[in-house]
CSV table of C-alpha atoms and ligand atoms in Angstrom, one decimal:
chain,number,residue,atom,x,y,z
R,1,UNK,CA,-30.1,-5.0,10.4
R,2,UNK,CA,-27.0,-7.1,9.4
R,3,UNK,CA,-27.7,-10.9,9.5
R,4,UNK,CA,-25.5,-14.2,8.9
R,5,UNK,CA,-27.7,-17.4,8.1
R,6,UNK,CA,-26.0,-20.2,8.2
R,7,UNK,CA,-22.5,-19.5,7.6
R,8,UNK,CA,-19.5,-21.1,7.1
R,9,UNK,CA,-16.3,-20.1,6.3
R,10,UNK,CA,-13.5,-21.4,4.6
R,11,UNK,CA,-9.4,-20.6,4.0
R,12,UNK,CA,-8.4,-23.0,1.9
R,13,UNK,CA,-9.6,-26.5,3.1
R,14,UNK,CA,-9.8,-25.3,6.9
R,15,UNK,CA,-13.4,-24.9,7.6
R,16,UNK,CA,-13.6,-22.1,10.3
R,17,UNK,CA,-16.9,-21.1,10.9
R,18,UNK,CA,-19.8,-23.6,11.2
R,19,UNK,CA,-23.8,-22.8,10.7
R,20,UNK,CA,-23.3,-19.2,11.9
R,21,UNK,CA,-26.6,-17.4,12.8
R,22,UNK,CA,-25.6,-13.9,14.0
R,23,UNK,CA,-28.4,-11.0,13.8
R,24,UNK,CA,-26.8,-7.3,14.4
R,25,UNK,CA,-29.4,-4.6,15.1
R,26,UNK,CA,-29.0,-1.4,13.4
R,27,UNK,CA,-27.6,1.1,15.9
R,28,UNK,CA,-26.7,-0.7,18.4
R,29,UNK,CA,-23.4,-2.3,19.7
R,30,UNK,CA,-22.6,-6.1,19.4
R,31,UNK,CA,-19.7,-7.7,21.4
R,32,UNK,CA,-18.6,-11.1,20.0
R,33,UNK,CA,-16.3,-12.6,22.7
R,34,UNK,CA,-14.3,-16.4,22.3
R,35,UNK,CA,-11.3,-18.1,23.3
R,36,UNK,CA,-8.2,-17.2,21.0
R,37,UNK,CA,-8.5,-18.9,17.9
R,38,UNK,CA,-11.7,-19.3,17.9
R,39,UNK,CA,-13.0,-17.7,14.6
R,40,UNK,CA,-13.5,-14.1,16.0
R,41,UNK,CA,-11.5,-12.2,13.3
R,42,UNK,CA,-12.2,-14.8,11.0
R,43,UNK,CA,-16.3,-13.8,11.1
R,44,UNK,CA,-15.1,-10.3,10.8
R,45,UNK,CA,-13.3,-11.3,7.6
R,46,UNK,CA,-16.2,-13.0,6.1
R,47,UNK,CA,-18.2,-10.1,7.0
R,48,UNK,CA,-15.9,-8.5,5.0
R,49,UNK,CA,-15.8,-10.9,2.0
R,50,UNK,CA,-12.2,-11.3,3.3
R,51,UNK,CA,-11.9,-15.2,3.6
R,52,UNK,CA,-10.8,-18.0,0.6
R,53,UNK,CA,-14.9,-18.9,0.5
R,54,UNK,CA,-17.8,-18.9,2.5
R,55,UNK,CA,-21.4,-20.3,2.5
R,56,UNK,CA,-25.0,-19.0,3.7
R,57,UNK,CA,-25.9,-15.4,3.8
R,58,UNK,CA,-24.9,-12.9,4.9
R,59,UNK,CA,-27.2,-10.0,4.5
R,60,UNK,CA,-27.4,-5.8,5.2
R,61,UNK,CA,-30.8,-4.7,5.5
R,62,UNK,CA,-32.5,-7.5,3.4
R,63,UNK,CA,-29.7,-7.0,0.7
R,64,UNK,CA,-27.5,-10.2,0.1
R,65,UNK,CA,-24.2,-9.5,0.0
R,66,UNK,CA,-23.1,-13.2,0.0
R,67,UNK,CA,-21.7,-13.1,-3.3
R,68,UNK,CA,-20.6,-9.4,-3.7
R,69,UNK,CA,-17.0,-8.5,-3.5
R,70,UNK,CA,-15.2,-6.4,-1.0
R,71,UNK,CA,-15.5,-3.1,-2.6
R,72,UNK,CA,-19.2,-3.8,-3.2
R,73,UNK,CA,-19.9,-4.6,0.6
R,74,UNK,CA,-17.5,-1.2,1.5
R,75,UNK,CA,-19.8,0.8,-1.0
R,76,UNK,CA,-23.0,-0.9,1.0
R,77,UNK,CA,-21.7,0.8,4.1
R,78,UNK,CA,-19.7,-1.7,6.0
R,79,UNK,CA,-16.0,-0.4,7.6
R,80,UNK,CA,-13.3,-3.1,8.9
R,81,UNK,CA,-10.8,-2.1,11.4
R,82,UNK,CA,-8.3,-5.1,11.6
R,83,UNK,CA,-7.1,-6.4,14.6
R,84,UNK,CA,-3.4,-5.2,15.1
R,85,UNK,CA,-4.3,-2.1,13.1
R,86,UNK,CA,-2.7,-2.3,10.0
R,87,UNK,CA,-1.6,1.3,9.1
R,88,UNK,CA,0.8,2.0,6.6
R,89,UNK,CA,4.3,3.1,8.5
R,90,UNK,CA,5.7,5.3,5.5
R,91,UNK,CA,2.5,6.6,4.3
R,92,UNK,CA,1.5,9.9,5.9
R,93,UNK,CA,-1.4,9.8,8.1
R,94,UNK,CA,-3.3,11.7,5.9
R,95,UNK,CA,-2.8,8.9,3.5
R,96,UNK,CA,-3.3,6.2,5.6
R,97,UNK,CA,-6.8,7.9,6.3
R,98,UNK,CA,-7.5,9.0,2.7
R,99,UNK,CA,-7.0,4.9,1.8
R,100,UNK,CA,-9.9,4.3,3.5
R,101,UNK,CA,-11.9,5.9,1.1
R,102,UNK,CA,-10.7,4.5,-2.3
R,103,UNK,CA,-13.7,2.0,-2.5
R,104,UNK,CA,-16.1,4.4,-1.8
R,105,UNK,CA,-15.5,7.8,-3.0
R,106,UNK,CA,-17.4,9.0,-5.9
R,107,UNK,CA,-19.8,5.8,-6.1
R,108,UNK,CA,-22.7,7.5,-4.2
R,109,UNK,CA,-20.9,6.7,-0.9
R,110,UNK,CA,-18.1,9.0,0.8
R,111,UNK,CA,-17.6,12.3,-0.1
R,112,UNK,CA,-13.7,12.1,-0.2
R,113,UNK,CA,-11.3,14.1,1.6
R,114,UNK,CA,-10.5,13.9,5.2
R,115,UNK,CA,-14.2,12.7,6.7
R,116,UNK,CA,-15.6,15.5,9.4
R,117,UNK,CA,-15.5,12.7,12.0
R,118,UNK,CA,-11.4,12.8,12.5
R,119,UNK,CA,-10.9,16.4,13.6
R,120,UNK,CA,-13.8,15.9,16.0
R,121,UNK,CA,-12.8,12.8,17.5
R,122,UNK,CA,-9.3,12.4,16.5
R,123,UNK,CA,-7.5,16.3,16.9
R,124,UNK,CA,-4.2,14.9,17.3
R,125,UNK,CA,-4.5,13.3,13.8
R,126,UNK,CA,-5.7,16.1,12.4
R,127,UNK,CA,-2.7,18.2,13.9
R,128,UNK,CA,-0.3,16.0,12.8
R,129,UNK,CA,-1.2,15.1,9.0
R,130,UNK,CA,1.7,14.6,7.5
R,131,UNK,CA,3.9,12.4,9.7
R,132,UNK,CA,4.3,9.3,8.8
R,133,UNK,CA,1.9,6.9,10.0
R,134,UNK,CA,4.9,4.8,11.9
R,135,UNK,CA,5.5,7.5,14.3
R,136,UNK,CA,2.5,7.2,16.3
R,137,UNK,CA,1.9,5.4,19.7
R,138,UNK,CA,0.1,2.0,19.6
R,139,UNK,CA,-3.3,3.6,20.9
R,140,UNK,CA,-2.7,6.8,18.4
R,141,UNK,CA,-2.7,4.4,15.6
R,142,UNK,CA,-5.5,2.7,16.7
R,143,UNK,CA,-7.1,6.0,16.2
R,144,UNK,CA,-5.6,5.7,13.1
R,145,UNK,CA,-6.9,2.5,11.8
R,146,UNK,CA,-10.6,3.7,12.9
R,147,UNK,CA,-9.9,7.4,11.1
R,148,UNK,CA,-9.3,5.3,7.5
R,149,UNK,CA,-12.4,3.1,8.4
R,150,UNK,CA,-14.6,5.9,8.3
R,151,UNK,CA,-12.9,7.4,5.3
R,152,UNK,CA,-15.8,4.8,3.7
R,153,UNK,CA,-18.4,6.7,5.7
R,154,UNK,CA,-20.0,3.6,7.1
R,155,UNK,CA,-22.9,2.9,8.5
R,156,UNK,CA,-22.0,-0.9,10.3
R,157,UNK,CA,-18.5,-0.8,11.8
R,158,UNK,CA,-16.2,-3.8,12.3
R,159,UNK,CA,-13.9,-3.2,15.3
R,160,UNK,CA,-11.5,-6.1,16.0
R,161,UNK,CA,-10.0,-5.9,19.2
R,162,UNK,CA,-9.5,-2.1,19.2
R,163,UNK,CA,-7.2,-1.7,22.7
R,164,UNK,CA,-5.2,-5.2,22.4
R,165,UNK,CA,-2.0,-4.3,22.8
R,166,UNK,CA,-2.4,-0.7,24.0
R,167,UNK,CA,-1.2,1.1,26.6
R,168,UNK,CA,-3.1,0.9,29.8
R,169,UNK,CA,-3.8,4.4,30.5
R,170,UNK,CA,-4.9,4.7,26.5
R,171,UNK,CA,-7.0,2.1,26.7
R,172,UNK,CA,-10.2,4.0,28.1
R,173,UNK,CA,-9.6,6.7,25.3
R,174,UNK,CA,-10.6,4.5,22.8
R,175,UNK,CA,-12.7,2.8,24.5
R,176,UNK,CA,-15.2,6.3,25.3
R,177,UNK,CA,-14.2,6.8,21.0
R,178,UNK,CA,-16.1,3.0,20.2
R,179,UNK,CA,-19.0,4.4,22.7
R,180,UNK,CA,-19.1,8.1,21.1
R,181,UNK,CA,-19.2,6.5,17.5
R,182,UNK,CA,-22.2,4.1,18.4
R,183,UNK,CA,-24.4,6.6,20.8
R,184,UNK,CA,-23.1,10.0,19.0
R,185,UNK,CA,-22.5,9.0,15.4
R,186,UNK,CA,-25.4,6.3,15.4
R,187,UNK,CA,-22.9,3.7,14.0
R,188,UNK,CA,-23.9,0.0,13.6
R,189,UNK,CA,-20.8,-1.7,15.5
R,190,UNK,CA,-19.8,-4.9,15.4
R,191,UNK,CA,-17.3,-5.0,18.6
R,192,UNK,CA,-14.6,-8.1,18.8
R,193,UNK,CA,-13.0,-7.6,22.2
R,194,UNK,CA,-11.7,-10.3,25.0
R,195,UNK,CA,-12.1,-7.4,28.1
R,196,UNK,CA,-15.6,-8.7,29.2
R,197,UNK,CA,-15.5,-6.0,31.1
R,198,UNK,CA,-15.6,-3.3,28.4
R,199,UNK,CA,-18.0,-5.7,26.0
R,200,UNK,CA,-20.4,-5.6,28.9
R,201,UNK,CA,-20.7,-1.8,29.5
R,202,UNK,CA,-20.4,-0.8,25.7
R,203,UNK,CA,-22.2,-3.7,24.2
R,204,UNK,CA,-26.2,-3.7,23.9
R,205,UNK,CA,-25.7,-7.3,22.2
R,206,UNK,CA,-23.2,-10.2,22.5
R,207,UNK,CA,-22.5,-13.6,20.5
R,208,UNK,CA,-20.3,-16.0,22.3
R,209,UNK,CA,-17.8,-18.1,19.8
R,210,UNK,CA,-16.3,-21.0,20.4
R,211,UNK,CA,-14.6,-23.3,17.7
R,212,UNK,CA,-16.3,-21.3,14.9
R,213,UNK,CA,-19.6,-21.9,16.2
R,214,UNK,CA,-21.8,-19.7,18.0
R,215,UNK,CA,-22.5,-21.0,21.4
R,216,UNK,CA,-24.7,-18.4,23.3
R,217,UNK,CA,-26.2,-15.0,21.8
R,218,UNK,CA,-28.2,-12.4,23.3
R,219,UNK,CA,-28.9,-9.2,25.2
R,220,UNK,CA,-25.9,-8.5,27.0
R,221,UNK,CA,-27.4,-8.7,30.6
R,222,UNK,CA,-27.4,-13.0,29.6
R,223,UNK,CA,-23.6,-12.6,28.8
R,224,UNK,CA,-23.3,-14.2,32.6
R,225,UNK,CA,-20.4,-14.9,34.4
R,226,UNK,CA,-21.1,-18.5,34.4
R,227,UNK,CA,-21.4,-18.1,30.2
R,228,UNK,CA,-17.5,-16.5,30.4
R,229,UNK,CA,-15.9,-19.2,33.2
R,230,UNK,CA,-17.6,-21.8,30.8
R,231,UNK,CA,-16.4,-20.8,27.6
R,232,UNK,CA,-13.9,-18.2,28.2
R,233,UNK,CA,-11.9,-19.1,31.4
R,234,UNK,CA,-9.5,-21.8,32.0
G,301,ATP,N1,-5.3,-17.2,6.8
G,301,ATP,C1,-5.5,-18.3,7.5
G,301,ATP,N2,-5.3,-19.5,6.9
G,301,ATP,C2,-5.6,-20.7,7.6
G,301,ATP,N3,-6.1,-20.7,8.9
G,301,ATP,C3,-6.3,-19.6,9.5
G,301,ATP,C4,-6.1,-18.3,8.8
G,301,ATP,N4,-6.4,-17.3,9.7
G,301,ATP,C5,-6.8,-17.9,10.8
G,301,ATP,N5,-6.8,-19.3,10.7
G,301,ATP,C6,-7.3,-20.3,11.7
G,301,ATP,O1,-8.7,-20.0,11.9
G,301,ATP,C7,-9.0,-20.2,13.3
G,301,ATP,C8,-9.7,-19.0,13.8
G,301,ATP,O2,-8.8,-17.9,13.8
G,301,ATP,P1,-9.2,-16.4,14.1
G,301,ATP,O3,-8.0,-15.5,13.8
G,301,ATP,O4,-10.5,-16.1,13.4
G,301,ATP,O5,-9.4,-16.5,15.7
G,301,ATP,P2,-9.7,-15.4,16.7
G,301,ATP,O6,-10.8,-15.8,17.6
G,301,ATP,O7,-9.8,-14.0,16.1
G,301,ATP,O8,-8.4,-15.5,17.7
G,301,ATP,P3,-7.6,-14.3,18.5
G,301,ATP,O9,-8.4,-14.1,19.7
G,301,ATP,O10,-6.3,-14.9,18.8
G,301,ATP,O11,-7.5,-13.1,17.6
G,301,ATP,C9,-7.7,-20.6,14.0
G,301,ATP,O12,-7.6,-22.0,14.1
G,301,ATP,C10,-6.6,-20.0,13.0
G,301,ATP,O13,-5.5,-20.8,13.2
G,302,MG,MG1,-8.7,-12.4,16.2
């Protein structure tokens, strides 16, 4: 189980998250859904240890990571996929999914190398290994972003927005990959994604944000249509 208590979050003097409570059962998928801007990526980052400076806890199966740097958190088994991807361009995309791995590799963690996951979920990646990371299609780099994620050989994925910005008829491709990785693979996932839609058939949990504060949280049969046209819809 990954838990926040009570945290806030901080880049510089803007205080972004407020008294976050989020609990994240182990094998299981949790949607966090929220208007733009409302601290979605930003609880990702803290996750991460990404922001200027947080406060609470934020633990991995009892272990508090609150105060432990980003490598430290990567080596306890938690992968970040940013929102908007983030590859390299000019690095291959062997490289790009190799980079996944420097945290981890050799600390007790990843084994290094390509991980076994990408040829069997990703084939077109592993066919193409040393093009350049900017030749690929928005939804192929996506694949991508996900590949170098589990470079770290994570046990709790965070996926932000994984098919924002893809191609329609892509869309579904990675959506059955964020399924196969949580009901195959047995991944923890922690899924950031504004299609409701998709949150509700692949998520088992959801947490509603709204201005950096959690506002509804539960199994996702209570995320409710009244919940989304109250907080979501305009
Ligand atoms: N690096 C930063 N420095 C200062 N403020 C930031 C920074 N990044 C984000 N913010 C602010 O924090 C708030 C939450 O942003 P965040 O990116 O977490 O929202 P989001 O829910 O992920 O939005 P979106 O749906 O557009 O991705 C916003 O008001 C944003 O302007
Ligand atoms: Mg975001």
């Amino acid at each position: 189980m990954l838990s926040l208590d009570q945290v806030d979050s901080f880049y510089g003097r803007s205080h972004i998250l407020h008294g976050l409570n989020l609990q994240v059962p182990t094998g299981q998928i949790t949607a966090i859904v929220g208007r733009n801007g409302t601290g979605k990526t930003t609880l990702l980052k803290t996750i991460m240890g990404l922001t200027d400076r947080m406060a609470g806890h934020i633990r991995l199966d009892g272990h508090d990571l609150s105060a432990e740097p980003t490598f430290r958190r990567a080596r306890a088994g938690i992968a970040y996929v940013p929102q908007g991807r983030q590859i390299i361009p000019d690095f291959s995309i062997r490289e790009n999914i190799l980079m996944g791995g420097f945290a981890t590799t050799g600390r007790g963690r990843a084994r290094g190398g390509i991980p076994p996951l990408v040829p069997k979920l990703f084939p077109y990646l592993m066919q193409n290994l040393d093009r350049p990371g900017g030749v690929l299609s928005g939804g192929q780099q996506q694949q991508l972003a996900i590949a170098r994620a589990l470079s770290a050989e994570p046990s709790v994925l965070l996926l932000d927005e994984p098919t924002e910005g893809i191609q329609p008829n892509i869309v579904e491709e990675i959506q059955n990959i964020v399924v196969r990785l949580n009901t195959e693979e047995g991944l923890t996932i922690i899924l950031v994604e504004q299609n409701v839609a998709f949150a509700r058939a692949a998520g088992h949990h959801f947490a509603m944000l709204e201005k950096g504060r959690a506002v509804a949280a539960g199994p996702i049969g209570q995320l409710t249509d009244d919940l989304i046209h109250r907080h979501i819809a305009v």
